[in-house]
Short mmCIF file of N, CA and C and ligand atoms in Angstrom, two decimals:
data_model
loop_
_atom_site.label_atom_id
_atom_site.label_comp_id
_atom_site.label_asym_id
_atom_site.label_seq_id
_atom_site.Cartn_x
_atom_site.Cartn_y
_atom_site.Cartn_z
N MET M 1 32.72 -122.91 -135.16
CA MET M 1 33.85 -122.00 -135.00
C MET M 1 33.06 -120.64 -134.96
N ALA M 2 33.65 -119.81 -133.88
CA ALA M 2 32.93 -118.60 -133.91
C ALA M 2 33.15 -117.74 -134.91
N SER M 3 32.00 -116.83 -135.00
CA SER M 3 31.92 -115.83 -136.26
C SER M 3 33.19 -115.00 -136.59
N HIS M 4 33.70 -114.66 -135.49
CA HIS M 4 34.87 -113.74 -135.32
C HIS M 4 36.20 -114.32 -135.90
N LEU M 5 36.19 -115.82 -135.81
CA LEU M 5 37.31 -116.51 -136.44
C LEU M 5 37.00 -117.18 -137.87
N LYS M 6 35.90 -116.52 -138.53
CA LYS M 6 35.50 -116.90 -139.99
C LYS M 6 34.80 -115.94 -140.50
N ASN M 7 34.65 -115.99 -141.64
CA ASN M 7 33.87 -114.94 -142.60
C ASN M 7 32.62 -115.50 -142.82
N LEU M 8 31.24 -115.28 -142.43
CA LEU M 8 30.03 -116.00 -142.80
C LEU M 8 29.72 -116.15 -144.34
N SER M 9 30.48 -115.39 -144.98
CA SER M 9 30.06 -115.36 -146.38
C SER M 9 31.29 -116.02 -147.40
N ASP M 10 32.30 -116.61 -146.82
CA ASP M 10 33.58 -117.45 -147.47
C ASP M 10 32.90 -118.59 -147.82
N PHE M 11 32.52 -118.95 -149.28
CA PHE M 11 32.24 -119.95 -149.73
C PHE M 11 32.85 -120.19 -150.97
N SER M 12 33.30 -121.62 -151.44
CA SER M 12 33.84 -121.83 -152.62
C SER M 12 32.62 -122.32 -153.46
N HIS M 13 32.49 -121.46 -154.35
CA HIS M 13 31.28 -121.96 -155.25
C HIS M 13 31.20 -123.10 -155.92
N THR M 14 32.62 -123.88 -156.06
CA THR M 14 32.73 -125.27 -156.49
C THR M 14 31.99 -126.08 -155.59
N THR M 15 31.69 -125.66 -154.39
CA THR M 15 31.17 -126.74 -153.39
C THR M 15 29.52 -126.40 -153.22
N VAL M 16 29.14 -125.33 -153.78
CA VAL M 16 27.71 -125.18 -153.81
C VAL M 16 26.70 -125.64 -154.79
N PRO M 17 25.99 -126.44 -154.77
CA PRO M 17 25.24 -126.82 -155.84
C PRO M 17 24.43 -125.83 -156.54
N SER M 18 23.95 -125.98 -157.74
CA SER M 18 23.06 -125.19 -158.46
C SER M 18 21.69 -125.04 -157.70
N ALA M 19 21.31 -123.90 -157.42
CA ALA M 19 19.89 -123.57 -156.68
C ALA M 19 18.73 -123.69 -157.85
N GLU M 20 19.21 -123.73 -159.18
CA GLU M 20 18.30 -123.56 -160.23
C GLU M 20 16.99 -124.33 -160.25
N PRO M 21 17.07 -125.58 -159.91
CA PRO M 21 15.94 -126.48 -159.82
C PRO M 21 14.89 -126.26 -158.72
N PHE M 22 15.23 -125.53 -157.69
CA PHE M 22 14.42 -125.35 -156.36
C PHE M 22 13.63 -124.05 -156.22
N LYS M 23 12.79 -124.32 -155.26
CA LYS M 23 11.83 -123.08 -154.81
C LYS M 23 12.12 -122.75 -153.56
N PHE M 24 12.49 -121.50 -153.28
CA PHE M 24 12.68 -121.06 -151.81
C PHE M 24 11.78 -120.08 -151.25
N GLY M 25 11.52 -120.09 -150.03
CA GLY M 25 10.87 -119.18 -149.26
C GLY M 25 11.89 -118.23 -148.42
N ILE M 26 11.58 -117.13 -148.36
CA ILE M 26 12.37 -116.18 -147.51
C ILE M 26 11.62 -115.25 -146.53
N VAL M 27 11.60 -115.39 -145.08
CA VAL M 27 10.80 -114.89 -144.42
C VAL M 27 11.68 -113.95 -143.44
N VAL M 28 11.16 -112.68 -143.36
CA VAL M 28 12.26 -111.68 -142.73
C VAL M 28 11.65 -110.86 -141.60
N ALA M 29 12.14 -110.54 -140.63
CA ALA M 29 11.40 -109.86 -139.37
C ALA M 29 11.91 -108.54 -139.75
N ALA M 30 10.94 -107.75 -139.35
CA ALA M 30 11.02 -106.30 -139.35
C ALA M 30 11.84 -105.46 -138.06
N TRP M 31 11.61 -106.26 -136.96
CA TRP M 31 12.35 -105.74 -136.14
C TRP M 31 13.93 -105.52 -136.25
N ASN M 32 14.70 -104.40 -136.03
CA ASN M 32 15.81 -104.11 -136.15
C ASN M 32 16.21 -104.18 -137.85
N ALA M 33 15.39 -103.54 -138.59
CA ALA M 33 15.19 -103.66 -140.10
C ALA M 33 16.61 -103.06 -140.48
N ASP M 34 17.46 -102.28 -140.02
CA ASP M 34 18.62 -101.83 -140.75
C ASP M 34 19.74 -103.00 -140.87
N VAL M 35 19.44 -104.02 -139.85
CA VAL M 35 20.16 -105.18 -140.02
C VAL M 35 19.62 -106.33 -140.66
N THR M 36 18.20 -106.69 -140.63
CA THR M 36 17.55 -107.65 -141.22
C THR M 36 17.16 -107.22 -142.69
N GLY M 37 17.42 -106.05 -143.11
CA GLY M 37 17.36 -105.90 -144.61
C GLY M 37 18.67 -106.16 -145.32
N LYS M 38 19.88 -106.29 -144.45
CA LYS M 38 20.96 -106.46 -145.12
C LYS M 38 20.85 -107.97 -144.91
N LEU M 39 20.54 -108.51 -144.14
CA LEU M 39 20.48 -110.20 -144.27
C LEU M 39 19.67 -110.46 -145.56
N TYR M 40 18.57 -109.84 -145.51
CA TYR M 40 17.59 -110.41 -146.69
C TYR M 40 18.37 -110.21 -148.11
N GLU M 41 19.01 -108.90 -148.17
CA GLU M 41 19.86 -108.61 -149.50
C GLU M 41 20.82 -109.65 -149.95
N GLY M 42 21.72 -110.09 -148.67
CA GLY M 42 22.67 -111.21 -148.78
C GLY M 42 21.94 -112.61 -148.94
N ALA M 43 20.83 -112.98 -148.51
CA ALA M 43 20.34 -114.10 -148.83
C ALA M 43 19.77 -114.33 -150.24
N TYR M 44 19.12 -113.10 -150.60
CA TYR M 44 18.51 -113.26 -152.09
C TYR M 44 19.57 -113.16 -152.89
N GLN M 45 20.62 -112.51 -152.87
CA GLN M 45 21.58 -112.37 -153.80
C GLN M 45 22.41 -113.51 -153.90
N SER M 46 22.59 -114.14 -152.78
CA SER M 46 23.45 -115.60 -152.81
C SER M 46 22.57 -116.68 -153.67
N LEU M 47 20.97 -116.54 -153.34
CA LEU M 47 20.36 -117.49 -154.12
C LEU M 47 20.38 -117.31 -155.46
N ILE M 48 20.19 -115.92 -155.89
CA ILE M 48 20.43 -115.59 -157.36
C ILE M 48 22.00 -116.04 -158.15
N ALA M 49 22.80 -115.55 -157.16
CA ALA M 49 24.01 -115.75 -157.71
C ALA M 49 24.33 -117.30 -158.00
N ASN M 50 23.77 -118.26 -157.19
CA ASN M 50 23.85 -119.68 -157.34
C ASN M 50 22.72 -120.28 -158.28
N GLY M 51 22.28 -119.56 -159.12
CA GLY M 51 21.25 -120.22 -160.30
C GLY M 51 19.76 -120.05 -159.70
N ALA M 52 19.43 -119.38 -158.64
CA ALA M 52 17.96 -119.76 -158.41
C ALA M 52 17.22 -118.60 -159.39
N LYS M 53 16.07 -119.07 -159.69
CA LYS M 53 15.14 -118.08 -160.50
C LYS M 53 14.40 -117.27 -159.71
N GLU M 54 14.28 -115.85 -160.30
CA GLU M 54 13.62 -114.85 -159.25
C GLU M 54 12.28 -115.43 -158.95
N GLU M 55 11.50 -115.97 -160.23
CA GLU M 55 10.04 -116.58 -159.97
C GLU M 55 10.07 -117.50 -158.84
N ASN M 56 11.18 -118.29 -158.48
CA ASN M 56 11.14 -119.39 -157.66
C ASN M 56 11.53 -118.98 -156.30
N ILE M 57 11.54 -117.52 -155.96
CA ILE M 57 11.80 -117.01 -154.47
C ILE M 57 10.63 -116.21 -154.17
N ILE M 58 9.99 -116.75 -153.13
CA ILE M 58 8.96 -116.08 -152.51
C ILE M 58 9.33 -115.30 -151.13
N SER M 59 9.10 -114.26 -151.09
CA SER M 59 9.57 -113.52 -149.88
C SER M 59 8.41 -112.79 -148.98
N VAL M 60 8.44 -112.99 -147.74
CA VAL M 60 7.49 -112.24 -146.82
C VAL M 60 8.12 -111.42 -145.75
N GLU M 61 7.35 -110.47 -145.12
CA GLU M 61 8.02 -109.84 -143.91
C GLU M 61 6.78 -109.94 -142.93
N VAL M 62 7.40 -110.25 -141.65
CA VAL M 62 6.56 -110.40 -140.52
C VAL M 62 7.31 -109.21 -139.48
N ALA M 63 6.30 -109.03 -138.35
CA ALA M 63 7.00 -108.13 -137.39
C ALA M 63 8.05 -108.41 -136.51
N GLY M 64 8.39 -109.42 -136.00
CA GLY M 64 9.62 -109.81 -135.33
C GLY M 64 9.69 -111.51 -135.43
N SER M 65 11.28 -111.62 -134.80
CA SER M 65 11.53 -112.92 -135.18
C SER M 65 10.58 -114.14 -134.49
N TYR M 66 10.03 -113.78 -133.38
CA TYR M 66 9.03 -114.67 -132.94
C TYR M 66 8.10 -115.13 -134.00
N GLU M 67 7.70 -114.31 -134.99
CA GLU M 67 6.61 -114.41 -135.77
C GLU M 67 7.30 -115.16 -137.05
N LEU M 68 8.56 -115.59 -137.23
CA LEU M 68 9.17 -116.15 -138.23
C LEU M 68 8.51 -117.67 -138.34
N ILE M 69 8.10 -118.15 -136.84
CA ILE M 69 7.91 -119.49 -136.63
C ILE M 69 6.77 -119.70 -137.62
N ALA M 70 5.72 -118.81 -137.38
CA ALA M 70 4.04 -119.10 -137.80
C ALA M 70 4.33 -118.80 -139.47
N ALA M 71 5.01 -117.84 -139.74
CA ALA M 71 5.21 -117.68 -141.20
C ALA M 71 5.78 -118.68 -141.94
N ALA M 72 6.79 -119.47 -141.57
CA ALA M 72 7.44 -120.53 -142.15
C ALA M 72 6.47 -121.65 -142.22
N ASP M 73 5.82 -121.81 -141.18
CA ASP M 73 4.80 -122.92 -141.26
C ASP M 73 3.70 -122.69 -142.28
N ILE M 74 3.14 -121.50 -142.27
CA ILE M 74 2.11 -120.95 -143.32
C ILE M 74 2.72 -121.06 -144.72
N LEU M 75 3.94 -120.48 -145.23
CA LEU M 75 4.68 -120.72 -146.17
C LEU M 75 4.68 -122.32 -146.62
N LEU M 76 5.19 -123.23 -146.03
CA LEU M 76 5.17 -124.65 -146.25
C LEU M 76 3.97 -125.22 -146.40
N THR M 77 2.93 -124.72 -145.58
CA THR M 77 1.50 -125.38 -145.92
C THR M 77 0.92 -124.95 -147.19
N ARG M 78 1.19 -123.65 -147.40
CA ARG M 78 0.41 -123.28 -148.62
C ARG M 78 1.09 -122.99 -149.94
N ARG M 79 2.67 -123.33 -149.76
CA ARG M 79 3.30 -123.45 -151.13
C ARG M 79 4.34 -124.44 -151.33
N ASP M 80 4.41 -124.81 -152.47
CA ASP M 80 5.49 -126.26 -152.53
C ASP M 80 6.79 -125.47 -152.80
N LEU M 81 7.45 -125.47 -151.61
CA LEU M 81 8.78 -125.19 -151.67
C LEU M 81 9.75 -126.13 -151.17
N ASP M 82 10.99 -125.94 -151.50
CA ASP M 82 12.17 -126.91 -151.22
C ASP M 82 12.89 -126.41 -149.82
N ALA M 83 12.74 -125.05 -149.46
CA ALA M 83 13.37 -124.74 -148.40
C ALA M 83 12.77 -123.24 -147.95
N VAL M 84 12.86 -123.04 -146.74
CA VAL M 84 12.66 -121.70 -146.25
C VAL M 84 13.88 -121.14 -145.40
N ILE M 85 14.09 -119.94 -145.61
CA ILE M 85 14.95 -119.18 -144.88
C ILE M 85 14.44 -118.17 -143.88
N CYS M 86 14.67 -118.36 -142.64
CA CYS M 86 14.32 -117.31 -141.76
C CYS M 86 15.41 -116.43 -141.34
N LEU M 87 14.98 -115.07 -141.43
CA LEU M 87 15.93 -114.02 -141.12
C LEU M 87 15.61 -113.18 -140.11
N GLY M 88 16.31 -112.95 -139.03
CA GLY M 88 15.73 -111.89 -137.95
C GLY M 88 17.28 -111.69 -137.24
N CYS M 89 16.94 -110.71 -136.38
CA CYS M 89 17.75 -110.12 -135.57
C CYS M 89 17.46 -109.77 -134.09
N VAL M 90 17.68 -110.59 -133.25
CA VAL M 90 17.26 -110.25 -131.77
C VAL M 90 18.35 -109.74 -130.95
N ILE M 91 18.32 -108.68 -130.38
CA ILE M 91 19.36 -108.12 -129.80
C ILE M 91 19.07 -107.76 -128.26
N GLN M 92 19.91 -108.14 -127.43
CA GLN M 92 19.72 -108.27 -125.92
C GLN M 92 19.20 -106.93 -125.33
N GLY M 93 18.19 -106.82 -124.87
CA GLY M 93 17.64 -105.42 -124.04
C GLY M 93 18.06 -105.51 -122.74
N GLU M 94 17.20 -104.78 -121.76
CA GLU M 94 17.36 -104.84 -120.43
C GLU M 94 16.86 -105.77 -119.56
N THR M 95 15.84 -106.73 -120.17
CA THR M 95 15.17 -107.85 -119.60
C THR M 95 15.51 -109.25 -119.98
N ARG M 96 15.05 -110.13 -119.53
CA ARG M 96 15.13 -111.49 -120.18
C ARG M 96 14.41 -111.87 -121.14
N HIS M 97 13.57 -111.08 -121.68
CA HIS M 97 12.71 -111.23 -122.78
C HIS M 97 13.57 -111.82 -123.96
N PHE M 98 14.94 -111.42 -124.35
CA PHE M 98 15.79 -111.73 -125.17
C PHE M 98 15.89 -113.42 -125.04
N ASP M 99 16.01 -113.99 -123.89
CA ASP M 99 16.41 -115.28 -123.77
C ASP M 99 14.96 -115.97 -124.24
N PHE M 100 14.04 -115.38 -123.76
CA PHE M 100 12.47 -116.23 -124.09
C PHE M 100 12.46 -116.18 -125.58
N ILE M 101 12.57 -115.05 -126.25
CA ILE M 101 12.48 -115.11 -127.81
C ILE M 101 13.50 -115.94 -128.63
N CYS M 102 14.64 -116.02 -127.99
CA CYS M 102 15.79 -116.67 -128.82
C CYS M 102 15.38 -118.29 -128.63
N ASP M 103 15.11 -118.79 -127.25
CA ASP M 103 14.85 -119.97 -127.28
C ASP M 103 13.60 -120.45 -127.93
N ALA M 104 12.45 -119.61 -128.20
CA ALA M 104 11.13 -119.85 -128.63
C ALA M 104 11.38 -120.03 -130.24
N VAL M 105 12.19 -119.19 -130.92
CA VAL M 105 12.49 -119.12 -132.34
C VAL M 105 13.31 -120.27 -132.72
N GLY M 106 14.24 -120.44 -131.89
CA GLY M 106 15.20 -121.52 -132.19
C GLY M 106 14.46 -122.84 -132.21
N ASN M 107 13.65 -123.12 -131.23
CA ASN M 107 12.91 -124.36 -131.13
C ASN M 107 11.68 -124.47 -132.22
N GLY M 108 11.22 -123.18 -132.28
CA GLY M 108 9.94 -123.25 -133.12
C GLY M 108 10.27 -123.48 -134.47
N ILE M 109 11.41 -122.85 -135.15
CA ILE M 109 11.81 -123.12 -136.24
C ILE M 109 12.26 -124.57 -136.72
N ALA M 110 13.08 -125.05 -135.66
CA ALA M 110 13.24 -126.48 -135.93
C ALA M 110 12.23 -127.36 -135.98
N ASN M 111 11.20 -126.91 -135.30
CA ASN M 111 9.82 -127.98 -135.20
C ASN M 111 9.09 -127.88 -136.58
N VAL M 112 9.17 -126.56 -136.92
CA VAL M 112 8.45 -126.57 -138.38
C VAL M 112 8.95 -127.19 -139.48
N GLY M 113 10.42 -127.23 -139.33
CA GLY M 113 11.14 -128.05 -140.55
C GLY M 113 10.69 -129.63 -140.38
N LEU M 114 10.60 -130.06 -138.97
CA LEU M 114 10.29 -131.44 -138.74
C LEU M 114 9.06 -131.70 -139.12
N LYS M 115 7.98 -130.53 -138.67
CA LYS M 115 6.75 -130.95 -139.32
C LYS M 115 6.32 -131.14 -140.61
N HIS M 116 7.06 -130.41 -141.59
CA HIS M 116 6.87 -130.42 -142.94
C HIS M 116 7.86 -131.36 -143.54
N THR M 117 9.09 -131.74 -142.83
CA THR M 117 9.98 -132.50 -143.61
C THR M 117 10.70 -131.76 -144.53
N LYS M 118 11.06 -130.53 -144.31
CA LYS M 118 11.74 -129.73 -145.17
C LYS M 118 12.60 -128.68 -144.44
N PRO M 119 13.69 -128.13 -144.93
CA PRO M 119 14.68 -127.50 -144.61
C PRO M 119 14.32 -126.05 -144.10
N VAL M 120 14.39 -125.80 -142.86
CA VAL M 120 13.86 -124.49 -142.48
C VAL M 120 15.11 -123.77 -141.60
N ILE M 121 15.81 -122.92 -142.47
CA ILE M 121 17.18 -122.40 -142.15
C ILE M 121 17.02 -121.32 -141.13
N PHE M 122 17.69 -121.44 -140.00
CA PHE M 122 17.95 -120.43 -138.86
C PHE M 122 18.80 -119.45 -139.18
N GLY M 123 18.41 -118.25 -139.70
CA GLY M 123 19.21 -117.14 -140.22
C GLY M 123 18.86 -115.92 -139.16
N VAL M 124 18.90 -116.19 -137.95
CA VAL M 124 18.68 -115.27 -136.89
C VAL M 124 19.73 -114.89 -136.09
N LEU M 125 20.18 -113.42 -136.01
CA LEU M 125 21.44 -113.06 -135.30
C LEU M 125 20.95 -112.94 -134.02
N THR M 126 21.40 -113.35 -133.14
CA THR M 126 21.01 -113.21 -131.54
C THR M 126 22.15 -112.55 -130.82
N THR M 127 22.43 -111.27 -130.68
CA THR M 127 23.48 -110.43 -130.10
C THR M 127 23.54 -109.82 -129.05
N ASP M 128 24.72 -109.46 -128.47
CA ASP M 128 24.56 -108.59 -127.18
C ASP M 128 24.40 -107.02 -127.55
N ASN M 129 24.63 -106.75 -128.81
CA ASN M 129 24.31 -105.33 -129.25
C ASN M 129 24.41 -105.11 -130.79
N LEU M 130 24.17 -103.90 -131.21
CA LEU M 130 23.84 -103.43 -132.47
C LEU M 130 25.25 -103.88 -133.23
N GLU M 131 26.27 -103.32 -132.66
CA GLU M 131 27.83 -103.52 -133.23
C GLU M 131 27.86 -105.15 -134.00
N GLN M 132 27.61 -106.16 -132.92
CA GLN M 132 27.77 -107.32 -133.28
C GLN M 132 27.02 -107.59 -134.37
N ALA M 133 25.80 -107.25 -134.48
CA ALA M 133 24.72 -107.58 -135.55
C ALA M 133 25.21 -106.88 -136.76
N LEU M 134 25.56 -105.69 -137.02
CA LEU M 134 26.11 -105.13 -138.13
C LEU M 134 27.21 -105.85 -138.72
N ASP M 135 28.16 -106.29 -137.72
CA ASP M 135 29.47 -107.09 -138.23
C ASP M 135 29.06 -108.42 -138.90
N ARG M 136 27.73 -108.97 -138.59
CA ARG M 136 27.35 -110.00 -139.00
C ARG M 136 26.12 -109.91 -140.30
N SER M 137 25.96 -108.77 -140.57
CA SER M 137 25.06 -108.43 -141.74
C SER M 137 25.88 -107.88 -142.88
N GLY M 138 26.96 -108.08 -143.16
CA GLY M 138 27.42 -107.27 -144.27
C GLY M 138 28.63 -106.70 -143.84
N GLY M 139 29.04 -106.87 -142.53
CA GLY M 139 30.07 -105.99 -141.83
C GLY M 139 31.44 -107.05 -141.93
N LYS M 140 32.12 -106.76 -141.11
CA LYS M 140 33.64 -107.39 -141.02
C LYS M 140 33.67 -109.04 -140.77
N HIS M 141 32.45 -109.48 -140.58
CA HIS M 141 32.32 -110.94 -140.09
C HIS M 141 31.46 -111.62 -141.26
N GLY M 142 31.01 -110.88 -142.34
CA GLY M 142 30.31 -111.27 -143.36
C GLY M 142 28.83 -111.12 -143.30
N ASN M 143 28.08 -112.04 -143.86
CA ASN M 143 26.75 -111.77 -143.75
C ASN M 143 25.87 -113.20 -143.52
N LYS M 144 25.27 -113.20 -142.30
CA LYS M 144 24.57 -114.65 -141.95
C LYS M 144 23.44 -114.70 -143.13
N GLY M 145 22.97 -113.76 -143.80
CA GLY M 145 22.04 -114.03 -144.91
C GLY M 145 22.70 -114.87 -145.81
N ASP M 146 23.86 -114.55 -146.43
CA ASP M 146 24.68 -115.28 -147.36
C ASP M 146 24.74 -116.89 -146.82
N GLU M 147 24.99 -116.88 -145.65
CA GLU M 147 25.44 -118.44 -144.91
C GLU M 147 24.00 -119.07 -145.17
N ALA M 148 22.93 -118.49 -144.52
CA ALA M 148 21.79 -119.14 -144.64
C ALA M 148 21.19 -119.69 -146.02
N ALA M 149 21.49 -118.67 -147.05
CA ALA M 149 20.97 -119.09 -148.26
C ALA M 149 21.83 -120.23 -148.92
N ILE M 150 23.16 -120.24 -148.66
CA ILE M 150 23.98 -121.33 -148.95
C ILE M 150 23.53 -122.65 -148.42
N THR M 151 23.27 -122.65 -147.23
CA THR M 151 22.86 -123.74 -146.32
C THR M 151 21.32 -124.35 -146.93
N ALA M 152 20.57 -123.47 -147.27
CA ALA M 152 19.38 -123.84 -147.94
C ALA M 152 19.47 -124.64 -149.21
N ILE M 153 20.41 -124.00 -150.14
CA ILE M 153 20.69 -124.63 -151.38
C ILE M 153 21.17 -126.03 -151.18
N LYS M 154 22.16 -126.13 -150.24
CA LYS M 154 22.80 -127.40 -150.02
C LYS M 154 21.54 -128.37 -149.28
N MET M 155 20.85 -127.92 -148.42
CA MET M 155 19.87 -128.90 -148.06
C MET M 155 18.79 -129.39 -148.92
N ALA M 156 18.38 -128.27 -149.73
CA ALA M 156 17.46 -128.60 -150.90
C ALA M 156 17.93 -129.71 -151.85
N ASP M 157 19.12 -129.53 -152.12
CA ASP M 157 19.94 -130.24 -152.95
C ASP M 157 20.15 -131.88 -152.23
N MET M 158 20.51 -132.06 -151.22
CA MET M 158 20.60 -133.18 -150.50
C MET M 158 19.28 -133.96 -150.47
N ALA M 159 18.25 -133.06 -150.03
CA ALA M 159 16.86 -133.65 -150.13
C ALA M 159 16.47 -134.10 -151.46
N HIS M 160 16.79 -133.49 -152.49
CA HIS M 160 16.52 -134.05 -153.81
C HIS M 160 17.02 -135.06 -154.18
N ASN M 161 18.39 -135.38 -153.91
CA ASN M 161 19.13 -136.46 -154.27
C ASN M 161 18.84 -137.69 -153.69
N LEU M 162 18.04 -137.47 -152.59
CA LEU M 162 17.30 -138.56 -151.79
C LEU M 162 16.00 -139.11 -152.35
N LYS M 163 15.48 -138.54 -153.33
CA LYS M 163 14.17 -138.69 -153.67
C LYS M 163 14.31 -140.04 -154.50
N1 LIG N 201 13.13 -107.63 -129.20
C1 LIG N 201 13.20 -108.07 -130.43
C2 LIG N 201 12.00 -108.70 -130.98
N2 LIG N 201 10.87 -108.50 -130.01
C3 LIG N 201 9.44 -108.95 -130.85
C4 LIG N 201 9.12 -110.31 -130.98
O1 LIG N 201 9.86 -111.09 -131.99
C5 LIG N 201 7.83 -110.38 -131.22
O2 LIG N 201 7.39 -109.85 -132.60
C6 LIG N 201 6.93 -109.90 -130.06
O3 LIG N 201 6.96 -110.62 -129.07
C7 LIG N 201 5.31 -110.08 -130.63
O4 LIG N 201 5.02 -111.66 -130.76
N3 LIG N 201 11.91 -109.35 -131.94
C8 LIG N 201 13.29 -109.34 -132.85
O5 LIG N 201 13.07 -109.81 -134.07
N4 LIG N 201 14.19 -108.73 -132.43
C9 LIG N 201 14.34 -108.08 -131.17
O6 LIG N 201 15.47 -107.52 -130.85
C1 LIG N 202 14.86 -109.25 -127.53
C2 LIG N 202 13.88 -108.15 -127.01
O1 LIG N 202 12.64 -108.32 -126.79
C3 LIG N 202 14.45 -106.81 -126.42
O2 LIG N 202 15.50 -106.40 -127.11
C4 LIG N 202 13.40 -106.08 -125.60
O3 LIG N 202 14.11 -105.15 -125.00
P1 LIG N 202 14.02 -105.38 -123.39
O4 LIG N 202 14.53 -106.54 -122.75
O5 LIG N 202 14.72 -104.01 -122.88
O6 LIG N 202 12.20 -104.87 -122.97
#
């Protein structure tokens, strides 16, 4: 369902498992920091609100969304984590660079998750303009950071229950 038809932050807390047992990584891109900072706050606060311990959340910043791929791989290689949340904001410019970045980041993040058999959550806004990004990072359409955190909790819980 398109974001404008739903609020990215509408969740029934009765359907979200406790995050207490799990360890999370959050990787956030510095490009479009006015947006990604809000995504980060949404993700971090959603993890805490659902029981995650502060000491079980490791956060790192990278230059741009393209670097989310390597950072997620490094985190999963060097830390024992249950899920990694990747947060970024890619906004269309004048050239086709947007297309290459978005395709690379989507495929790259998916491949890191498969490499490590761990949930790596795609919390990257890919918008036509800044307004669309602001609407989805704490604006009228909610916060994709919230959505990414809830997804990470659900995936970590699913994996835990299959052990
Ligand atoms: N234009 C945007 C970028 N571009 C930078 C790339 O992500 C990358 O850092 C660079 O190509 C060096 O590898 N990144 C975003 O996150 N958002 C953009 O709108
Ligand atoms: C997604 C990008 O890299 C893009 O914002 C860069 O802008 P431009 O295509 O005008 O160089």
